[in-house]
Short mmCIF file of C-alpha atoms in Angstrom, two decimals:
data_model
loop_
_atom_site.label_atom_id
_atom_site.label_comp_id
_atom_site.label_asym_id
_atom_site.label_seq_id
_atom_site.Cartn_x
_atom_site.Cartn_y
_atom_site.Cartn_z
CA UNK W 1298 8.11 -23.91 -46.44
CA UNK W 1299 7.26 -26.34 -48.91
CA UNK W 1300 8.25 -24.20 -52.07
CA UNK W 1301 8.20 -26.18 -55.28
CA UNK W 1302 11.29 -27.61 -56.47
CA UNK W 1303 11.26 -26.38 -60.07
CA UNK W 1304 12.36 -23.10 -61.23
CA UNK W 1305 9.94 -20.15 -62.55
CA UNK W 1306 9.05 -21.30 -66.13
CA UNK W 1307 11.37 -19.06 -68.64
CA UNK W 1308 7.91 -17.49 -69.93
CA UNK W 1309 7.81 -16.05 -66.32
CA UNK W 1310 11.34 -15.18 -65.66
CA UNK W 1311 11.89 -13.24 -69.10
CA UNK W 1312 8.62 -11.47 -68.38
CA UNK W 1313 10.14 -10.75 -64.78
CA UNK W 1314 13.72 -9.85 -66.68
CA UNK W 1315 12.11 -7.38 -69.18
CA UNK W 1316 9.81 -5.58 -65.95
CA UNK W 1317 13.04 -5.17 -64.27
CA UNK W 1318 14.26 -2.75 -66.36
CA UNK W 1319 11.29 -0.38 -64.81
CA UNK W 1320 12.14 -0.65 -61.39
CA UNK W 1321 12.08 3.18 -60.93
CA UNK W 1322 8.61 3.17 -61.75
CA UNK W 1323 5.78 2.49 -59.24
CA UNK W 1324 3.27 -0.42 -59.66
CA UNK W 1325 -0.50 -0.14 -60.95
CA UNK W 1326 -1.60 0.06 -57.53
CA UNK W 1327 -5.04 -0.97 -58.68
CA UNK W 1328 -3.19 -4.47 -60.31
CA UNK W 1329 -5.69 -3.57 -63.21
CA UNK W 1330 -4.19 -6.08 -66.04
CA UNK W 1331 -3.73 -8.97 -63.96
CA UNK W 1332 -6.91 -8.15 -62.32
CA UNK W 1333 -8.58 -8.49 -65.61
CA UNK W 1334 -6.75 -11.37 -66.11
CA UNK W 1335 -7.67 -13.42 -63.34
CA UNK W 1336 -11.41 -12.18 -63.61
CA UNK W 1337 -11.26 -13.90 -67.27
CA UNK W 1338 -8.74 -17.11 -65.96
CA UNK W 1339 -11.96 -17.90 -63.47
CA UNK W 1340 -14.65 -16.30 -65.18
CA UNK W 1341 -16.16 -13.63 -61.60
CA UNK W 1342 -16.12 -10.57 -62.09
CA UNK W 1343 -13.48 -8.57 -61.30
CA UNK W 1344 -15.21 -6.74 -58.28
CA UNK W 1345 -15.26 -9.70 -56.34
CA UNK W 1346 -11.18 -10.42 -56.68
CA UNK W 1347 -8.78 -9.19 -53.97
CA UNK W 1348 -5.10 -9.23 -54.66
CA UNK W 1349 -1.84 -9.51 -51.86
CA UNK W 1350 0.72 -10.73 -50.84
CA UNK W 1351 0.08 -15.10 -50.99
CA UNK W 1352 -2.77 -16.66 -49.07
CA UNK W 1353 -1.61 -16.05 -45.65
CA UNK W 1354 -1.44 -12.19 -46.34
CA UNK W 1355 -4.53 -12.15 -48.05
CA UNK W 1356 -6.36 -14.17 -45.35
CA UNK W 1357 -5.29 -11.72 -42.59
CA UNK W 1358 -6.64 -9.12 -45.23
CA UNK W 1359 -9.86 -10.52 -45.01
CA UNK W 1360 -10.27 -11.23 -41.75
CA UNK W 1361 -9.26 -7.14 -41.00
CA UNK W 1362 -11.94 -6.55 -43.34
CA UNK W 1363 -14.83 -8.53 -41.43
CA UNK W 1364 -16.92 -6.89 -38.24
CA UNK W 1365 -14.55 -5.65 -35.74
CA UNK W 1366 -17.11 -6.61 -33.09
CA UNK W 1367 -16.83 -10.45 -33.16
CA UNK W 1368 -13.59 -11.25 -31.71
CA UNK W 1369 -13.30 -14.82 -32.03
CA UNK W 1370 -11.32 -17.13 -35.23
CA UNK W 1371 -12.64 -20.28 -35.41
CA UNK W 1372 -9.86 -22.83 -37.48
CA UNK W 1373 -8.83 -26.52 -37.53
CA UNK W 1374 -5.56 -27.75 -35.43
CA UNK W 1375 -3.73 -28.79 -36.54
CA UNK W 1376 -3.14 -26.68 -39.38
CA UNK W 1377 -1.60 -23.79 -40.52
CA UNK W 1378 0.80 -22.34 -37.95
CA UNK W 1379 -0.35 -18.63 -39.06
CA UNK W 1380 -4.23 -18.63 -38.29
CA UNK W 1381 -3.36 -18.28 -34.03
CA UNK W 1382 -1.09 -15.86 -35.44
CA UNK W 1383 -3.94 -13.87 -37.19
CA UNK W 1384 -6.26 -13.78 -34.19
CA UNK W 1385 -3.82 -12.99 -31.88
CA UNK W 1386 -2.61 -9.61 -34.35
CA UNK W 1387 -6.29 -8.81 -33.82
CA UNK W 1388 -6.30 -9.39 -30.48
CA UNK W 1389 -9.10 -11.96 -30.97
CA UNK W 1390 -9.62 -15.12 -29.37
CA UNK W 1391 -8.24 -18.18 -31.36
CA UNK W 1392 -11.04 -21.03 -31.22
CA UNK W 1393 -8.82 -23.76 -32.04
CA UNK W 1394 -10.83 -27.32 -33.24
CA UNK W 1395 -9.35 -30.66 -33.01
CA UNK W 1396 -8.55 -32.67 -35.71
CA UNK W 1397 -10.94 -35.48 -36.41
CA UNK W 1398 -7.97 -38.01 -37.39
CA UNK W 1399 -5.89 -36.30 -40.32
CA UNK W 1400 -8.83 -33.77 -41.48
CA UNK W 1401 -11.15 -30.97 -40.29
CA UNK W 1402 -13.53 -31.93 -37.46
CA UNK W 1403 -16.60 -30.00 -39.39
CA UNK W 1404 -19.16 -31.18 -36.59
CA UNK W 1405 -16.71 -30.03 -34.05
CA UNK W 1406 -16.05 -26.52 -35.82
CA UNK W 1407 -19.91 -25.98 -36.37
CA UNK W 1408 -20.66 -26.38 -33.27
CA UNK W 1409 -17.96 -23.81 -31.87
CA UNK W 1410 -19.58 -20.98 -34.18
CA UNK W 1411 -21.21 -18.54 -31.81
CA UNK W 1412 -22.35 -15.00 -32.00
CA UNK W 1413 -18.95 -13.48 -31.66
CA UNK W 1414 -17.66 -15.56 -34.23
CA UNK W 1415 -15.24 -13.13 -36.80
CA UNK W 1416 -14.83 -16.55 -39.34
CA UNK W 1417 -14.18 -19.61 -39.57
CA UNK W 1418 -11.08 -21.19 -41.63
CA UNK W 1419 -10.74 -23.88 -43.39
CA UNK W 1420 -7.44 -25.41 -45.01
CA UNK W 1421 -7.69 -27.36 -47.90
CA UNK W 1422 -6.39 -29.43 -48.65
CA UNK W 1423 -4.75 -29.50 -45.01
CA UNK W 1424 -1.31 -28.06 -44.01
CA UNK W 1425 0.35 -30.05 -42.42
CA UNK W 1426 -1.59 -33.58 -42.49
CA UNK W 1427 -2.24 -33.28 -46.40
CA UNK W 1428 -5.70 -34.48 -46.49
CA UNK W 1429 -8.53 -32.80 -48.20
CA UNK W 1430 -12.00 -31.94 -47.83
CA UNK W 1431 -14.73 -33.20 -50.04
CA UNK W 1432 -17.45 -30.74 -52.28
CA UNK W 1433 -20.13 -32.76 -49.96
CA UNK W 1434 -18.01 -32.15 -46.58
CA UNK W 1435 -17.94 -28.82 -46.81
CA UNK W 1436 -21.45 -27.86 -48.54
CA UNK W 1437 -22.89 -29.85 -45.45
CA UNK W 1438 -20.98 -27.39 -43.47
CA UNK W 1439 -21.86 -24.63 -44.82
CA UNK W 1440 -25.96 -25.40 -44.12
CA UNK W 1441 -25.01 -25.29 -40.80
CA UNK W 1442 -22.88 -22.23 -40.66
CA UNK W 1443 -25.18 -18.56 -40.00
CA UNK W 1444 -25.57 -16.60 -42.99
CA UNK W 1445 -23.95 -13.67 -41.75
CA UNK W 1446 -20.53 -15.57 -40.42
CA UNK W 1447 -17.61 -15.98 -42.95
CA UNK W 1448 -15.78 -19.44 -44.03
CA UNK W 1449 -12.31 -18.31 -45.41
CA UNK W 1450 -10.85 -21.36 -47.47
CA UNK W 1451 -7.49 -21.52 -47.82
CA UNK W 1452 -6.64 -23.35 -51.13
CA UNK W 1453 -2.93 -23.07 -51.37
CA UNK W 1454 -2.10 -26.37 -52.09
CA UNK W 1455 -5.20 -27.34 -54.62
CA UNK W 1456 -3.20 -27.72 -57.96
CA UNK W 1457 -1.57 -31.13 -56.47
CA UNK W 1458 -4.96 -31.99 -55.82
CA UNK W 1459 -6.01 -35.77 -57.27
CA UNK W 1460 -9.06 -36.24 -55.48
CA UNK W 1461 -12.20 -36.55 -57.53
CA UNK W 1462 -14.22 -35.27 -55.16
CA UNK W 1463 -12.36 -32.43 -54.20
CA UNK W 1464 -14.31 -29.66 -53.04
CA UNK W 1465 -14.51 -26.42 -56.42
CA UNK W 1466 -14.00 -23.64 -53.44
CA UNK W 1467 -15.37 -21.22 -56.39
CA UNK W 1468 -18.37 -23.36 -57.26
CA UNK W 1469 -19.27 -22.91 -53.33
CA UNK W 1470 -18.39 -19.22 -53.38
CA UNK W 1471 -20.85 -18.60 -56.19
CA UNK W 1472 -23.45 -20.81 -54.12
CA UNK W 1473 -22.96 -19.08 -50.97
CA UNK W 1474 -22.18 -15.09 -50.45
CA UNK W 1475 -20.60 -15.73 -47.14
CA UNK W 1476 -17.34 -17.77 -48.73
CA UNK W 1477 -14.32 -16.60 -49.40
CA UNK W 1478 -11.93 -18.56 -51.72
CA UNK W 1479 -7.59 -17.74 -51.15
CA UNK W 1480 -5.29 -19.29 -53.48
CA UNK W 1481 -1.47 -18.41 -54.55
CA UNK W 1482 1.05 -18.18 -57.28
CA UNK W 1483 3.75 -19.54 -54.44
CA UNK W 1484 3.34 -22.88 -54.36
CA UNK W 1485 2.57 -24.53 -58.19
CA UNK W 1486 3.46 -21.34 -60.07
CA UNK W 1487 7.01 -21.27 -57.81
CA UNK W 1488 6.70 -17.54 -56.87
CA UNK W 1489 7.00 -17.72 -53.03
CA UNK W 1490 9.64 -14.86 -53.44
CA UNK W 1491 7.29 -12.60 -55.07
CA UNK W 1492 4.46 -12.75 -52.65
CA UNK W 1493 1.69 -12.73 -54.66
CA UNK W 1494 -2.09 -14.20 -54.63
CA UNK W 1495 -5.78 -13.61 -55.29
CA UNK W 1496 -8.68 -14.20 -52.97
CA UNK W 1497 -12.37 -14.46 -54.56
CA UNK W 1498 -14.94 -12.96 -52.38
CA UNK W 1499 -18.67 -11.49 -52.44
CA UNK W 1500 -18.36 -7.62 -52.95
CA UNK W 1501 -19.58 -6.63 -49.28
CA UNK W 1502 -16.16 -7.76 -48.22
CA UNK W 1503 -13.99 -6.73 -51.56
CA UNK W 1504 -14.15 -3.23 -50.86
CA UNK W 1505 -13.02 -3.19 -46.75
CA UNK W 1506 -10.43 -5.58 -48.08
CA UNK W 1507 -8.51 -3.46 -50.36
CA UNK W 1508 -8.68 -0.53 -48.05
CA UNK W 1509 -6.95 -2.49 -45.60
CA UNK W 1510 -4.50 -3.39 -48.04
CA UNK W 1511 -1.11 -1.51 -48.38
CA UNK W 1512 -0.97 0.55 -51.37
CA UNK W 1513 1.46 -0.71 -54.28
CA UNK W 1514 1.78 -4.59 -53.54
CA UNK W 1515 1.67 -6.45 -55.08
CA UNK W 1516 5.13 -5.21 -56.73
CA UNK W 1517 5.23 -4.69 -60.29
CA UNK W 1518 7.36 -7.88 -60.62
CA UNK W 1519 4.93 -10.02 -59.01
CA UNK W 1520 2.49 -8.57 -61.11
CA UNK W 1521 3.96 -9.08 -64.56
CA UNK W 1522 5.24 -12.64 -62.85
CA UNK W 1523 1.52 -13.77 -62.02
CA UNK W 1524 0.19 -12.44 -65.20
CA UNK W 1525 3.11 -14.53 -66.98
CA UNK W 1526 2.02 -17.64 -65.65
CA UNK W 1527 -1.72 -17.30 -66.76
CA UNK W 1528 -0.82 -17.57 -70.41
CA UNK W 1529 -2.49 -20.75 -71.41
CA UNK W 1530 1.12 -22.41 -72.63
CA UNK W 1531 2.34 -22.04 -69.09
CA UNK W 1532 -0.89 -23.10 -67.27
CA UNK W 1533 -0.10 -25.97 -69.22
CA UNK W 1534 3.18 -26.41 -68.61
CA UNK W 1535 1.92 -25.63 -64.87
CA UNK W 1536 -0.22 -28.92 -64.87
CA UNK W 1537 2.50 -30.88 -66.40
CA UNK W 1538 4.80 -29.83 -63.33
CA UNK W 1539 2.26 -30.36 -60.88
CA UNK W 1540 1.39 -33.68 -62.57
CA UNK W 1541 4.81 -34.69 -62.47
CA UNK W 1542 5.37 -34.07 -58.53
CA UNK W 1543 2.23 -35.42 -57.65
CA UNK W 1544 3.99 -38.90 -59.17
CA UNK W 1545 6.76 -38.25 -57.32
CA UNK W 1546 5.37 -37.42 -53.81
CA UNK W 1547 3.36 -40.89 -54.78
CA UNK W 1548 6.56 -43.00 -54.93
CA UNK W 1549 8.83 -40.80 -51.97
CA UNK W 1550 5.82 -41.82 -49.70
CA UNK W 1551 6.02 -45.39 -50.89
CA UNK W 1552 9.24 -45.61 -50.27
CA UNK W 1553 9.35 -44.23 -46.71
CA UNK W 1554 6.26 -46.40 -45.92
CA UNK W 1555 8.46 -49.45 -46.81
CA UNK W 1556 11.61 -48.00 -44.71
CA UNK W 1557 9.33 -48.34 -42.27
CA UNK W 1558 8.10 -45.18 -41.35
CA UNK W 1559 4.36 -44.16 -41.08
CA UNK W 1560 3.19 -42.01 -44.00
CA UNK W 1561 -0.10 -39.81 -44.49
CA UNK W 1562 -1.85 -39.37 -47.94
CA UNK W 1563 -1.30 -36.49 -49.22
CA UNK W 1564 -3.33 -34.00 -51.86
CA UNK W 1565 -0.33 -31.65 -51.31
CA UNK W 1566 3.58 -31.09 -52.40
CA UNK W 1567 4.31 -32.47 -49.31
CA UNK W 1568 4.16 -35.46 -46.51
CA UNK W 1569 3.15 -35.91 -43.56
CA UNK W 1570 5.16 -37.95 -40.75
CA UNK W 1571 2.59 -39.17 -37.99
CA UNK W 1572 5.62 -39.69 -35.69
CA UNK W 1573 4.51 -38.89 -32.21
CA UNK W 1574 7.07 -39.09 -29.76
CA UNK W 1575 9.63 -39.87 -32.55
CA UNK W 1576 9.20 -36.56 -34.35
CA UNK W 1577 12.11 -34.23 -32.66
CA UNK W 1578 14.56 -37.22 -33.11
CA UNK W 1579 13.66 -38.05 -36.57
CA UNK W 1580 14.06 -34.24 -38.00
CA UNK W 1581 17.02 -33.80 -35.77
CA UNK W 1582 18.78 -36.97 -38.24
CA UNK W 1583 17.00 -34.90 -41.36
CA UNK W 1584 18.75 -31.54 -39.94
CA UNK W 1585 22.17 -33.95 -39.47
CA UNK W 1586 21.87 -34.94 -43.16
CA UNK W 1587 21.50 -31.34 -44.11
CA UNK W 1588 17.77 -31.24 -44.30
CA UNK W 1589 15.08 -28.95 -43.26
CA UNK W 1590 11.83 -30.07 -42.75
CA UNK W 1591 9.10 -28.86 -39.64
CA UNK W 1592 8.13 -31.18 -36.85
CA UNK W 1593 5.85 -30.76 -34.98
CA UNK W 1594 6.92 -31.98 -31.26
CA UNK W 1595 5.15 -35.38 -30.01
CA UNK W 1596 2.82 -35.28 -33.18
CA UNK W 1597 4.58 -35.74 -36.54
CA UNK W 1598 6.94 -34.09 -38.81
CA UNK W 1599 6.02 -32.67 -42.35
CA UNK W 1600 8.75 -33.03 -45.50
CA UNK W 1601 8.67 -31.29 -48.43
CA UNK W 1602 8.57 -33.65 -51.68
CA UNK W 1603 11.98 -31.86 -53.32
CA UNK W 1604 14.03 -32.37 -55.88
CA UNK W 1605 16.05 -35.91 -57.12
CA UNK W 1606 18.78 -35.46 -54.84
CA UNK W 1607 16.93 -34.21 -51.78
CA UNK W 1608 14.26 -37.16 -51.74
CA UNK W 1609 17.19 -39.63 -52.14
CA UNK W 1610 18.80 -38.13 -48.83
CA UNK W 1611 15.33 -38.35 -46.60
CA UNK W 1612 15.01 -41.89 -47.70
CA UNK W 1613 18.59 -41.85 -46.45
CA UNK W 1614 17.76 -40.63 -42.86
CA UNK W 1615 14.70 -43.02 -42.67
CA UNK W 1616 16.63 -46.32 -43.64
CA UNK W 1617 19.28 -45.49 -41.34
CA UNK W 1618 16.25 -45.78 -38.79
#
């Protein structure tokens, strides 16, 4: 699931600890304060910020929101596991694009826009392969896209993010008023219990998105929780942690590289395993050593970059061979 391997910062949990002691009491179901917040945090104004539960949640959100009359979901594959998921709840076709190597085939998934064409998503940087998309990449993409079709980018993983050219999702939001920007407090801020995340979108969709939003969520803890963590000492303890992984993911993928297996670069918390036929076998030895980590048959297999004792076991399983 590729949760972080630190704890909540203690900022976050006493907020969390002192909110619990309401518990009888309904949420704002408006999320007003962290609303304002996050409106601040990225400097848009607050009508164009959407609140739910993490970026999968919130991306189903949207695409509920969006004309009801295109029925089809245009996304990379391989890539998240949810967005077939998301058509199919809609009972909309999933237009599923190829891979051009490790990253989005944006020729490919320009070219499969049509006029029944609900969105298009785009995950970056990538989940499962790791690699991300460039500013240039995608604002190419977009000049190609029709004005009135949606581009949904998932940013979940963009705090482990080293690459210079990474694409600012909210710099292209501002430049075009058919993107929608998803990110998360699960992954960096380590509150995948919680369920909690904000999407940045123009206004048209804003309102149909709430409305199709359940009322109270997200939860009063996950509000105080994701308010917590965008004080500036823990943003900056935040980077720090991210910083820190991002050195360790760099020397776990060194390492397995020189045990001999095949290793991906990653712009995420985790690795990715370009096994092919190999993949079943190799997690089943993970799974053995008491591991858990998603493969992805005749392809590759994806592993979390954990804690001390965790990475020391996969290098384990891939020295045994």
């Amino acid at each position: 699931m590729n949760e972080s391997p630190f704890p909540p910062m203690p900022a976050v949990l006493d907020a969390v600890r002192e909110a619990a002691a309401r518990l009888q009491r309904y949420p704002d179901f408006r999320s007003a304060e962290l609303v304002a917040a996050l409106a601040k945090h990225l400097d848009v104004p607050d009508g164009e910020l959407v609140l739910g539960p993490g970026s999968a949640g919130l991306t189903q959100l949207l695409i509920q929101a969006l004309d009801p009359t295109r029925d089809e979901i245009v996304h990379p594959a391989l890539s998240f596991e949810g967005y077939p998921l998301m058509a199919a709840n809609l009972r909309n076709r999933s237009v599923a694009v190829p891979l051009a190597g490790l990253t989005h085939d944006l020729d490919a998934m320009a070219a499969a826009v049509t006029g029944r064409t609900r969105c298009v998503l785009l995950c970056n940087p990538n989940n499962p392969t790791g690699a991300a998309l460039s500013h240039a990449e995608i604002t190419d993409f977009l000049a190609r896209i029709p004005h009135d079709v949606v581009v949904i980018i998932d940013e979940a993983y963009r705090e482990y993010v080293t690459a210079g050219d990474y694409a600012d999702g909210l710099a292209l939001h501002r430049e075009h008023d058919n993107v929608c920007v998803v990110r998360t407090f699960s992954k960096a801020h380590g509150l995948a219990a919680l369920r909690v995340g904000y999407a940045v979108v123009p206004p048209r969709i804003a309102g149909p998105a709430r409305m199709a939003s359940l009322l109270f969520y997200p939860g009063g803890l996950a509000q105080v929780a994701a308010l917590a963590c965008l004080e500036p000492g823990v943003l900056d303890e935040c980077a720090r942690r991210c910083a820190r992984l991002v050195g360790v993911r760099d020397r776990l993928a060194a390492a397995l590289a020189a045990a001999g297996l095949p290793v991906a670069a990653s712009q995420t918390n985790f690795l990715w395993l370009p096994l092919g036929a190999g993949s079943d076998a190799f997690a089943r030895r993970c799974a053995d050593a008491g591991l858990l980590v998603r493969a992805f048959p005749q392809v590759g297999v994806r592993v979390t970059v954990g804690d001390e004792a965790g990475n020391e076991r996969l290098l384990a399983v891939a020295r045994a061979g």
